[in-house]
mmCIF file of C-alpha atoms in Angstrom:
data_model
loop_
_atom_site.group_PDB
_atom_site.id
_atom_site.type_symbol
_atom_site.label_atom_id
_atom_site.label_comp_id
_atom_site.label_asym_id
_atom_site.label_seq_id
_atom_site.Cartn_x
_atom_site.Cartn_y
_atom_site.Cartn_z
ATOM 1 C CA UNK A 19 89.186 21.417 71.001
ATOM 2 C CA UNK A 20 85.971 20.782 72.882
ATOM 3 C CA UNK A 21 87.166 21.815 76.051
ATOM 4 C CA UNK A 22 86.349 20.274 79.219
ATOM 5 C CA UNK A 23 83.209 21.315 81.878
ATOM 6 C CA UNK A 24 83.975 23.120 85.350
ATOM 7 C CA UNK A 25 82.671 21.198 87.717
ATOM 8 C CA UNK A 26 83.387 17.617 90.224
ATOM 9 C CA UNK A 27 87.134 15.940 89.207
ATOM 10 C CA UNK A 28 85.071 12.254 89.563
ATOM 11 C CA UNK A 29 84.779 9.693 86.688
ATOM 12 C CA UNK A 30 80.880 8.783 85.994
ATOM 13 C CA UNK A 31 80.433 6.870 83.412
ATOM 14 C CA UNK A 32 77.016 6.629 84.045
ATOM 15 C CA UNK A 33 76.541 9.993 82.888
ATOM 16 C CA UNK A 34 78.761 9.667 79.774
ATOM 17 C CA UNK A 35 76.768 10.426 76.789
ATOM 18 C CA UNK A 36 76.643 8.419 73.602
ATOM 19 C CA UNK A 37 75.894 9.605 70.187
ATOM 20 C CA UNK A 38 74.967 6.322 67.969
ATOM 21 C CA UNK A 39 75.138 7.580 63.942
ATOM 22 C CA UNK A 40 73.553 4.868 61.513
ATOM 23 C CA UNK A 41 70.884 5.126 58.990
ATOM 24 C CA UNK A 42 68.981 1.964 59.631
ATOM 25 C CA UNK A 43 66.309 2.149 62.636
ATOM 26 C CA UNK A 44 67.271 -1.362 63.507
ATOM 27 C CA UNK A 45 70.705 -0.987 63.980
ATOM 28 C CA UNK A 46 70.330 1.701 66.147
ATOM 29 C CA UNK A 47 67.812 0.112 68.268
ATOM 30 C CA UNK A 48 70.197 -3.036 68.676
ATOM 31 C CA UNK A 49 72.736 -0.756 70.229
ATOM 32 C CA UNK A 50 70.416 1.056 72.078
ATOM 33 C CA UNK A 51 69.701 -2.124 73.561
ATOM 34 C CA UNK A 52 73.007 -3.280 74.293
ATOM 35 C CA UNK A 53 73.821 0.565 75.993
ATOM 36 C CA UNK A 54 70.817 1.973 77.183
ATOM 37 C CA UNK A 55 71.026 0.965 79.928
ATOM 38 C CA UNK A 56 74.602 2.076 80.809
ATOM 39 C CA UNK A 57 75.081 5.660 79.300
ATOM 40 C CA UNK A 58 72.533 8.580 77.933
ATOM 41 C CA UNK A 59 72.260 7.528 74.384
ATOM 42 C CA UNK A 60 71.196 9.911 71.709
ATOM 43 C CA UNK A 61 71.137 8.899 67.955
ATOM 44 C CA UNK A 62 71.196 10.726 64.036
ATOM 45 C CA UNK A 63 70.405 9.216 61.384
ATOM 46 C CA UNK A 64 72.642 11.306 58.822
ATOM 47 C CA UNK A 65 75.900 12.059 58.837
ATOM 48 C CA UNK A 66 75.128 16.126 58.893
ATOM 49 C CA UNK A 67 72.659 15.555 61.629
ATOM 50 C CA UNK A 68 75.515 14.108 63.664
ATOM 51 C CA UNK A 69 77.447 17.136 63.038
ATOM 52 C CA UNK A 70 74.958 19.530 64.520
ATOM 53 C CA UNK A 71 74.381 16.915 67.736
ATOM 54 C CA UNK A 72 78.116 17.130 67.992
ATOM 55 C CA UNK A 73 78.187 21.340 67.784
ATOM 56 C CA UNK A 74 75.246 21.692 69.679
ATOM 57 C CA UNK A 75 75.454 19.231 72.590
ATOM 58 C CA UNK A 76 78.812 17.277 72.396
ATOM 59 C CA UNK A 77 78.441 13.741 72.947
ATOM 60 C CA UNK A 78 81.698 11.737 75.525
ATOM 61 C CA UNK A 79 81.901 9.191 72.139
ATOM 62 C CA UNK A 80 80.001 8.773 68.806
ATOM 63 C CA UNK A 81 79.480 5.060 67.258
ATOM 64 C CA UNK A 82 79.135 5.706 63.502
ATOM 65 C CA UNK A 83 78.573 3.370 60.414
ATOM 66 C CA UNK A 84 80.665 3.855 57.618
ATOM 67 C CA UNK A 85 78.047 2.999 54.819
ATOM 68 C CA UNK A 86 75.571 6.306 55.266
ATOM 69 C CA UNK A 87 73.852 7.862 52.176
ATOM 70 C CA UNK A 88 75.081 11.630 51.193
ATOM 71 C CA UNK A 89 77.606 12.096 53.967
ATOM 72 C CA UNK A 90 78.713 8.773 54.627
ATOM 73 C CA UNK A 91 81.023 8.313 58.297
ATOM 74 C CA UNK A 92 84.656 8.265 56.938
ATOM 75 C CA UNK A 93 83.546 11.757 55.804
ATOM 76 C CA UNK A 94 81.739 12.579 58.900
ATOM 77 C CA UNK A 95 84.703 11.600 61.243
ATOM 78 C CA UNK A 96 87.057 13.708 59.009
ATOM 79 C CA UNK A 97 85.259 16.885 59.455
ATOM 80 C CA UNK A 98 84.709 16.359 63.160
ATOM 81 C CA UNK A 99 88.552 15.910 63.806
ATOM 82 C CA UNK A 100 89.077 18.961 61.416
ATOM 83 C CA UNK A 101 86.538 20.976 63.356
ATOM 84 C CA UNK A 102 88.222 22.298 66.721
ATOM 85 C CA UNK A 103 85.688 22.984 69.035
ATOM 86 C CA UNK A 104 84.716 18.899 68.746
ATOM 87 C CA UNK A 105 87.698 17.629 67.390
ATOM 88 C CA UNK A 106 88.212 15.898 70.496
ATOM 89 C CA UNK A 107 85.668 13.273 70.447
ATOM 90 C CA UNK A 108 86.560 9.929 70.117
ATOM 91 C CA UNK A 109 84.922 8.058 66.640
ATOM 92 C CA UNK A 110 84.385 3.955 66.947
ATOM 93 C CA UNK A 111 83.200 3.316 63.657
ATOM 94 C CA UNK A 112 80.860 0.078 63.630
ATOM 95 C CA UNK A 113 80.106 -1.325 59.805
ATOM 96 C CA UNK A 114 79.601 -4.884 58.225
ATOM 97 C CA UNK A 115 82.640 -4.085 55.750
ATOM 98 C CA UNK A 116 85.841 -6.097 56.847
ATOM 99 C CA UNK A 117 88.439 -5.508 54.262
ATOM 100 C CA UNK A 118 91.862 -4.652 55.591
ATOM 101 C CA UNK A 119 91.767 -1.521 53.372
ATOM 102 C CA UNK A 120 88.466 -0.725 54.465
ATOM 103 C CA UNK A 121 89.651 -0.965 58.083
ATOM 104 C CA UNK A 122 92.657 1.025 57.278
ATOM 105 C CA UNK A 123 90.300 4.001 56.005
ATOM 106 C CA UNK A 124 88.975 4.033 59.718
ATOM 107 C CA UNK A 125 92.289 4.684 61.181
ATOM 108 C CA UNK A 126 92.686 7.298 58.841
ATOM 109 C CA UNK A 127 89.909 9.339 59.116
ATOM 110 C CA UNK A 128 90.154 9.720 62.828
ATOM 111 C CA UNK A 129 88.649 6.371 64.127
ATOM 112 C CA UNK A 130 89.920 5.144 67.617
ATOM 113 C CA UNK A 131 88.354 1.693 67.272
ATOM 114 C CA UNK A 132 86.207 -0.480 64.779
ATOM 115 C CA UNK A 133 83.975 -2.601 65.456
ATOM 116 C CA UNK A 134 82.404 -5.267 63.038
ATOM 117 C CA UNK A 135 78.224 -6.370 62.520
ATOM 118 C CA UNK A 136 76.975 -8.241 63.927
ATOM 119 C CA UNK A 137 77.475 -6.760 66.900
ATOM 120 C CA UNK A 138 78.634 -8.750 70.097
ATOM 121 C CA UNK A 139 77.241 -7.023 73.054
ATOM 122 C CA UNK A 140 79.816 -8.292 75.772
ATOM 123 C CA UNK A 141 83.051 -6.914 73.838
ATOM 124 C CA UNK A 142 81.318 -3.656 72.668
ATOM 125 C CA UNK A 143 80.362 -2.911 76.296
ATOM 126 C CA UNK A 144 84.203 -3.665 77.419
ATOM 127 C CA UNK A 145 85.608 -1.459 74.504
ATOM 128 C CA UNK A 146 83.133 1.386 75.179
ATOM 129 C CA UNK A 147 84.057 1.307 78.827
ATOM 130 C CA UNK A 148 87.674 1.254 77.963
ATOM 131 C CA UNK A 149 87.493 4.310 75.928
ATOM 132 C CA UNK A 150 84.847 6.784 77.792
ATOM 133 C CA UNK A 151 87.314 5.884 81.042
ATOM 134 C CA UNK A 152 90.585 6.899 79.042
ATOM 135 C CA UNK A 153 88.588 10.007 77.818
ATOM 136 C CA UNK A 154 87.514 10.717 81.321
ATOM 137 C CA UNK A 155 90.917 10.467 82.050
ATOM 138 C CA UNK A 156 91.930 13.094 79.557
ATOM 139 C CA UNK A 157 89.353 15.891 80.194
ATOM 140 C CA UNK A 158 90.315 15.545 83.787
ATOM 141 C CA UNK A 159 93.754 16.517 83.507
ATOM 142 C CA UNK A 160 92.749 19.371 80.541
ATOM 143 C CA UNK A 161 90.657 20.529 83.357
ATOM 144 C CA UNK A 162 93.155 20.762 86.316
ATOM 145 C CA UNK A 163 95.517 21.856 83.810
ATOM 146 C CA UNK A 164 92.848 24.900 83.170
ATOM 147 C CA UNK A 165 91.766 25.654 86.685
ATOM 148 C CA UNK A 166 93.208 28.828 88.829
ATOM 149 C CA UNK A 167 94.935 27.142 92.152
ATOM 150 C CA UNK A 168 93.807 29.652 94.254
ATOM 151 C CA UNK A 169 90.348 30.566 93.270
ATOM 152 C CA UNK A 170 88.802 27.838 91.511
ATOM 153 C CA UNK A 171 87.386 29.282 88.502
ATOM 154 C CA UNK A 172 89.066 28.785 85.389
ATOM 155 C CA UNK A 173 92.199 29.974 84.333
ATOM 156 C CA UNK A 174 93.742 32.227 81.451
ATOM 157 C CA UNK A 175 94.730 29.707 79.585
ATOM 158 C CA UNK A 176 90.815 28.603 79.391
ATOM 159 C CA UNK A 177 89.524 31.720 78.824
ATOM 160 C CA UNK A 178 91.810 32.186 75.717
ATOM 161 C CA UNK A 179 90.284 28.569 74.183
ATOM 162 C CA UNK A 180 86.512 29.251 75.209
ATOM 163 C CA UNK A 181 86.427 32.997 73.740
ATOM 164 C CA UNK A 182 87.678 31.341 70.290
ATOM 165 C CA UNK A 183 85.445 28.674 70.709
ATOM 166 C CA UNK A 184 82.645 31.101 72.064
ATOM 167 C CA UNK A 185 82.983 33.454 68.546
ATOM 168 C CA UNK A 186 83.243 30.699 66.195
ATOM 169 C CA UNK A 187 79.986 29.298 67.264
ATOM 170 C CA UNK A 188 78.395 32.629 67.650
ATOM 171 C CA UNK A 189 78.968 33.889 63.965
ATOM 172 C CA UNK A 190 78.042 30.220 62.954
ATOM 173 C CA UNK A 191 74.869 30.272 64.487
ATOM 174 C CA UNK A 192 74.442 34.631 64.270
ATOM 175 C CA UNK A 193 74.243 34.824 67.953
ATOM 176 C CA UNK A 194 74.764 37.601 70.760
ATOM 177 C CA UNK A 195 78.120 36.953 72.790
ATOM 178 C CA UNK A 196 79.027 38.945 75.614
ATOM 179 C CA UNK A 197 81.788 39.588 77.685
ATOM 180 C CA UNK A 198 82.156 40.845 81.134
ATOM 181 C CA UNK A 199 85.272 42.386 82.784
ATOM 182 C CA UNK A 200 85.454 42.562 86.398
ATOM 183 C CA UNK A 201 87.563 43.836 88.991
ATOM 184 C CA UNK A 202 87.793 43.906 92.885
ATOM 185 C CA UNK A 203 87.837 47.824 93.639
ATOM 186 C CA UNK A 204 90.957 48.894 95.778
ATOM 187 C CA UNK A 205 91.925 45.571 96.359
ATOM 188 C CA UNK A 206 95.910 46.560 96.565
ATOM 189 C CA UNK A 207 94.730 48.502 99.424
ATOM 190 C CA UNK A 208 92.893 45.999 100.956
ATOM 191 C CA UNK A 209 96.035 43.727 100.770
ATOM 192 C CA UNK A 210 98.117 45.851 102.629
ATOM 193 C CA UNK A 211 95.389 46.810 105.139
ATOM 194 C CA UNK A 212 94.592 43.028 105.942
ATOM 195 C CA UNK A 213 97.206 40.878 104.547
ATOM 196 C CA UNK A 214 97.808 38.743 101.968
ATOM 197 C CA UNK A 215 96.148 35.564 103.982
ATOM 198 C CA UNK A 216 93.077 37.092 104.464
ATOM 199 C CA UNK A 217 92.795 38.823 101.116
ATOM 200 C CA UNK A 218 93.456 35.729 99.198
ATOM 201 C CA UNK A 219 90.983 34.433 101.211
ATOM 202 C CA UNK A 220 88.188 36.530 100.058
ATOM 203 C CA UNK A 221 89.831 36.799 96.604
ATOM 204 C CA UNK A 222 88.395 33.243 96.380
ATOM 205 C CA UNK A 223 85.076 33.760 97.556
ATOM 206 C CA UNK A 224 84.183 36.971 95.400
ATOM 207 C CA UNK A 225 85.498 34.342 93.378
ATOM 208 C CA UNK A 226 82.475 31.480 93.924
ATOM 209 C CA UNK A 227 79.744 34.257 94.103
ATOM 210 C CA UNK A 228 80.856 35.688 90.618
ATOM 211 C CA UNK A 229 80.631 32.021 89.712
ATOM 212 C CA UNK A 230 77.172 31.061 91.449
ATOM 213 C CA UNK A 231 75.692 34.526 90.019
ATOM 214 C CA UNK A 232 76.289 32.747 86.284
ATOM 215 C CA UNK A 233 72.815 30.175 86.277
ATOM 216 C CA UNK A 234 73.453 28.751 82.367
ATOM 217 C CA UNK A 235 75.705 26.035 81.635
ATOM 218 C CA UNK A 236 77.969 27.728 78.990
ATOM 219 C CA UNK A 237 78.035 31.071 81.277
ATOM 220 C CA UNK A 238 81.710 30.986 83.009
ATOM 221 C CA UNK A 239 84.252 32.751 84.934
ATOM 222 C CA UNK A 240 87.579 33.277 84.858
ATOM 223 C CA UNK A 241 90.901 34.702 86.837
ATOM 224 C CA UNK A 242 92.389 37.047 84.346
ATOM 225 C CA UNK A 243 94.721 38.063 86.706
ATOM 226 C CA UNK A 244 95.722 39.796 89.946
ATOM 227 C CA UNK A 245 92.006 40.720 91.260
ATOM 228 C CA UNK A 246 90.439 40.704 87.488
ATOM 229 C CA UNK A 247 88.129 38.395 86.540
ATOM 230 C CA UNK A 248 86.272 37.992 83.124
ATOM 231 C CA UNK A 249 83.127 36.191 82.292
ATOM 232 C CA UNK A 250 81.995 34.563 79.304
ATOM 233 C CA UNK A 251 77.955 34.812 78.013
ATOM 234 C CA UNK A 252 77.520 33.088 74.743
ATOM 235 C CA UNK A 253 73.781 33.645 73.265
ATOM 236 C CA UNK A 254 73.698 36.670 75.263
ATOM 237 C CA UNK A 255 72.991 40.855 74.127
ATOM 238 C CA UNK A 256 73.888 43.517 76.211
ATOM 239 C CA UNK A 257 70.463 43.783 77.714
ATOM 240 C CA UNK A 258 70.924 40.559 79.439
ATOM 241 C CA UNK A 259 74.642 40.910 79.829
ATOM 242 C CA UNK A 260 74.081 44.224 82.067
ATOM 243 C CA UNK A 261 71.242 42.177 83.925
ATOM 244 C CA UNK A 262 74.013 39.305 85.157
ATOM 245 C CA UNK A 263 76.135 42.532 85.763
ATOM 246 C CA UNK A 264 74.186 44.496 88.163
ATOM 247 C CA UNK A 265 73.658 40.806 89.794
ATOM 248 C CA UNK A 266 77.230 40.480 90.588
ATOM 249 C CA UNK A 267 77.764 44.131 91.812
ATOM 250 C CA UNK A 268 74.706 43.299 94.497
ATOM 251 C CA UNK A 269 76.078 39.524 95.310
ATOM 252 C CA UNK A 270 79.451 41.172 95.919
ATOM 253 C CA UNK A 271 78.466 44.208 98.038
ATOM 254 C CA UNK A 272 75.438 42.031 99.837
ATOM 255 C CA UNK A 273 78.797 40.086 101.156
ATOM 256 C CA UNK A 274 79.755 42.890 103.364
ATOM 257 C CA UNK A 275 83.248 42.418 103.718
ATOM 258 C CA UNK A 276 84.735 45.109 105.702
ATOM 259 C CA UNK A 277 87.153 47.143 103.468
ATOM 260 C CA UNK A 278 87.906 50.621 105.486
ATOM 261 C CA UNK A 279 90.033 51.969 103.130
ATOM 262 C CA UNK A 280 87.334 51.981 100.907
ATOM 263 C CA UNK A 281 85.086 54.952 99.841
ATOM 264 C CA UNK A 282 81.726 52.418 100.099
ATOM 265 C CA UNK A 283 83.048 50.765 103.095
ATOM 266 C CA UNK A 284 82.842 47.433 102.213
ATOM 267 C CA UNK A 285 84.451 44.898 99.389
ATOM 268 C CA UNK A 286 83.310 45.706 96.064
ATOM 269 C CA UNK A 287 83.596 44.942 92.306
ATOM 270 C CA UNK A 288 83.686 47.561 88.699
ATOM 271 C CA UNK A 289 82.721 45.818 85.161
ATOM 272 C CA UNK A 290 83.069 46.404 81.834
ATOM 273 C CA UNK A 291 80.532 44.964 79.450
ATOM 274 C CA UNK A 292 81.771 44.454 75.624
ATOM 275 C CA UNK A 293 78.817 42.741 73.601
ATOM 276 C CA UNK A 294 78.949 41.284 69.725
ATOM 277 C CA UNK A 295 75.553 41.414 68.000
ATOM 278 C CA UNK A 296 75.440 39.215 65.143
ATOM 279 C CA UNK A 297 75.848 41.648 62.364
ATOM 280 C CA UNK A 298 78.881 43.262 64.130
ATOM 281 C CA UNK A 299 82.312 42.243 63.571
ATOM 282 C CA UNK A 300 83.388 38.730 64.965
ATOM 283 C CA UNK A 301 86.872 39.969 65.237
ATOM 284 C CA UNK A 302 86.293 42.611 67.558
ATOM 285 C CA UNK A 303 88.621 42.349 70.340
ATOM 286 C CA UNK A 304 86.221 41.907 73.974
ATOM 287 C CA UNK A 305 88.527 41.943 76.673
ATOM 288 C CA UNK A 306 90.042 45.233 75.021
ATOM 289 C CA UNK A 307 86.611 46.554 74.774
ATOM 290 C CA UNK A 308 85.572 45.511 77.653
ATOM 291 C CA UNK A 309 88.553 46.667 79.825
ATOM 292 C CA UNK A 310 88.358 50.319 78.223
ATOM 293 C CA UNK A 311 84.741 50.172 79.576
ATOM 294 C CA UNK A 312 85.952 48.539 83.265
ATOM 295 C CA UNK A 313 88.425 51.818 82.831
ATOM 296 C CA UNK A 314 85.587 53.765 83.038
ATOM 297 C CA UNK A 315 83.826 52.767 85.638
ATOM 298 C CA UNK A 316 86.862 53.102 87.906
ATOM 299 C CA UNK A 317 87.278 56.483 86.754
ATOM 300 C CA UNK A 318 83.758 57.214 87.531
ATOM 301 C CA UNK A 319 83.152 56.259 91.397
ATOM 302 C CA UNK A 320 83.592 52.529 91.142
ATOM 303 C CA UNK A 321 80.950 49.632 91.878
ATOM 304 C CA UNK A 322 79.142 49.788 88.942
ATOM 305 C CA UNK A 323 78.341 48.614 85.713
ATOM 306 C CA UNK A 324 79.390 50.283 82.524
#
């Protein structure tokens, strides 16, 4: 599933992007043409050079030919809607062959749409419209349906989809991933002390700084739960996870928010770190790992990092 961005709940289709995947120059400059102006176009020129475009940066909609060399596009499209983390984006093959069987292989191998050459600018522009705004419609209500109501940040629900995502793509590309498990110190106590209004309150802003401490795209947060949070660092060790650690313990703390029944005075937050190195096992469970070592910190004095 390639799961939708955090960010505004707006439609811009200005900023959609669009992958075009033929392997003749002059097609792809026609359509370029034709789109350029409307949407960030990008282009391969192979059918496995789509499929790393697609894992790397995911395109809103791809425009393939059929008739590629090696890897042709009915092939292409199959192992895009067989791969989860991109299954999700929308395939209008464009191709010269009209049979009915050939159009039928389309639909079968995951094609929303199909378009014949030459290409007639006016209806291609009206069908690409039509389907980046019924896509834009879709990741909008994935992404309310994975956003906490009271924080902000993402939910459980999106953490569970993003860490498998997160580990696949790791092993597949023998990267770092990192995991960080955070938690509000003596926040029970702070609820009774100052009520539930006022806690939630500031339950949602240590929320936002834990969130504006993360400065890559891929970097998020997430409620876990009660006052727990966990955040996700693909492409990152345990040197630079402990770095955006020891950030968030000084963001929080630099808040001052009064917290008398606390030992430091003020509002603070514990983490765990759990790190995979690429030769490590990919089925090593992080948040267990991670909470063992947010366990420890607790036990030993409390905003820190372990």
């Amino acid at each position: 599933m390639n799961l939708p961005k955090a960010g505004p709940t707006n439609i811009s289709l200005e900023a959609a992007r669009i992958l075009i995947v033929d392997d003749q120059p002059i097609n792809i400059q026609i359509i370029n043409q034709i789109l350029g102006g409307l949407y960030i176009v990008t282009f391969a020129r192979t059918g496995q050079e789509a499929l790393n475009l697609c894992l790397s940066e995911p395109p809103d909609l791809i425009l393939m030919d059929v008739v590629m060399p090696e890897l042709d596009g009915l092939a292409t499209c199959e192992i895009i809607k067989n791969t989860p983390e991109i299954s999700d984006i929308p395939v209008v093959f464009i191709t010269s062959l009209q049979a009915a069987e050939e159009e039928n292989a389309c639909w079968q191998a995951g094609g929303i749409d199909y378009i014949t050459k030459p290409v007639n600018p006016l209806p291609l522009k009206n069908r690409i419209k039509a389907h980046l705004t019924l896509k834009f419609q879709a990741d909008l209500l994935k992404k309310l349906a994975y956003v906490d109501g009271l924080t902000g940040v993402y939910n459980r629900r999106y953490l569970d989809d993003y860490l498998i995502q997160q580990k696949a793509q790791a092993k597949r590309a023998k990267q770092s991933l990192s995991l960080l498990m955070v938690d509000i110190d003596y926040f029970k106590q702070f609820n009774d002390q100052y009520g539930h209004l006022y806690a939630d309150d500031q339950l949602k802003t240590v929320a936002v700084n834990l969130r504006g401490s993360l400065r890559r795209p891929l970097d998020i947060v997430a409620r876990y739960g009660g006052e727990e949070f966990v955040c996700v660092l693909p492409d990152t060790g345990e040197l630079g996870a402990n770095h955006v650690a020891r950030l968030m313990i000084k963001t929080i703390a630099d808040l001052k928010i009064n917290h008398s029944l606390s030992p430091h005075k003020f509002l603070t937050v514990s983490i765990g770190i759990s790190t995979i190195e690429p030769e490590q096992d990919f089925n090593m469970d992080l948040i267990s790992s991670a909470d063992k070592k947010l366990y420890k910190a607790k036990q030993t004095g409390r905003n820190k990092v372990v």
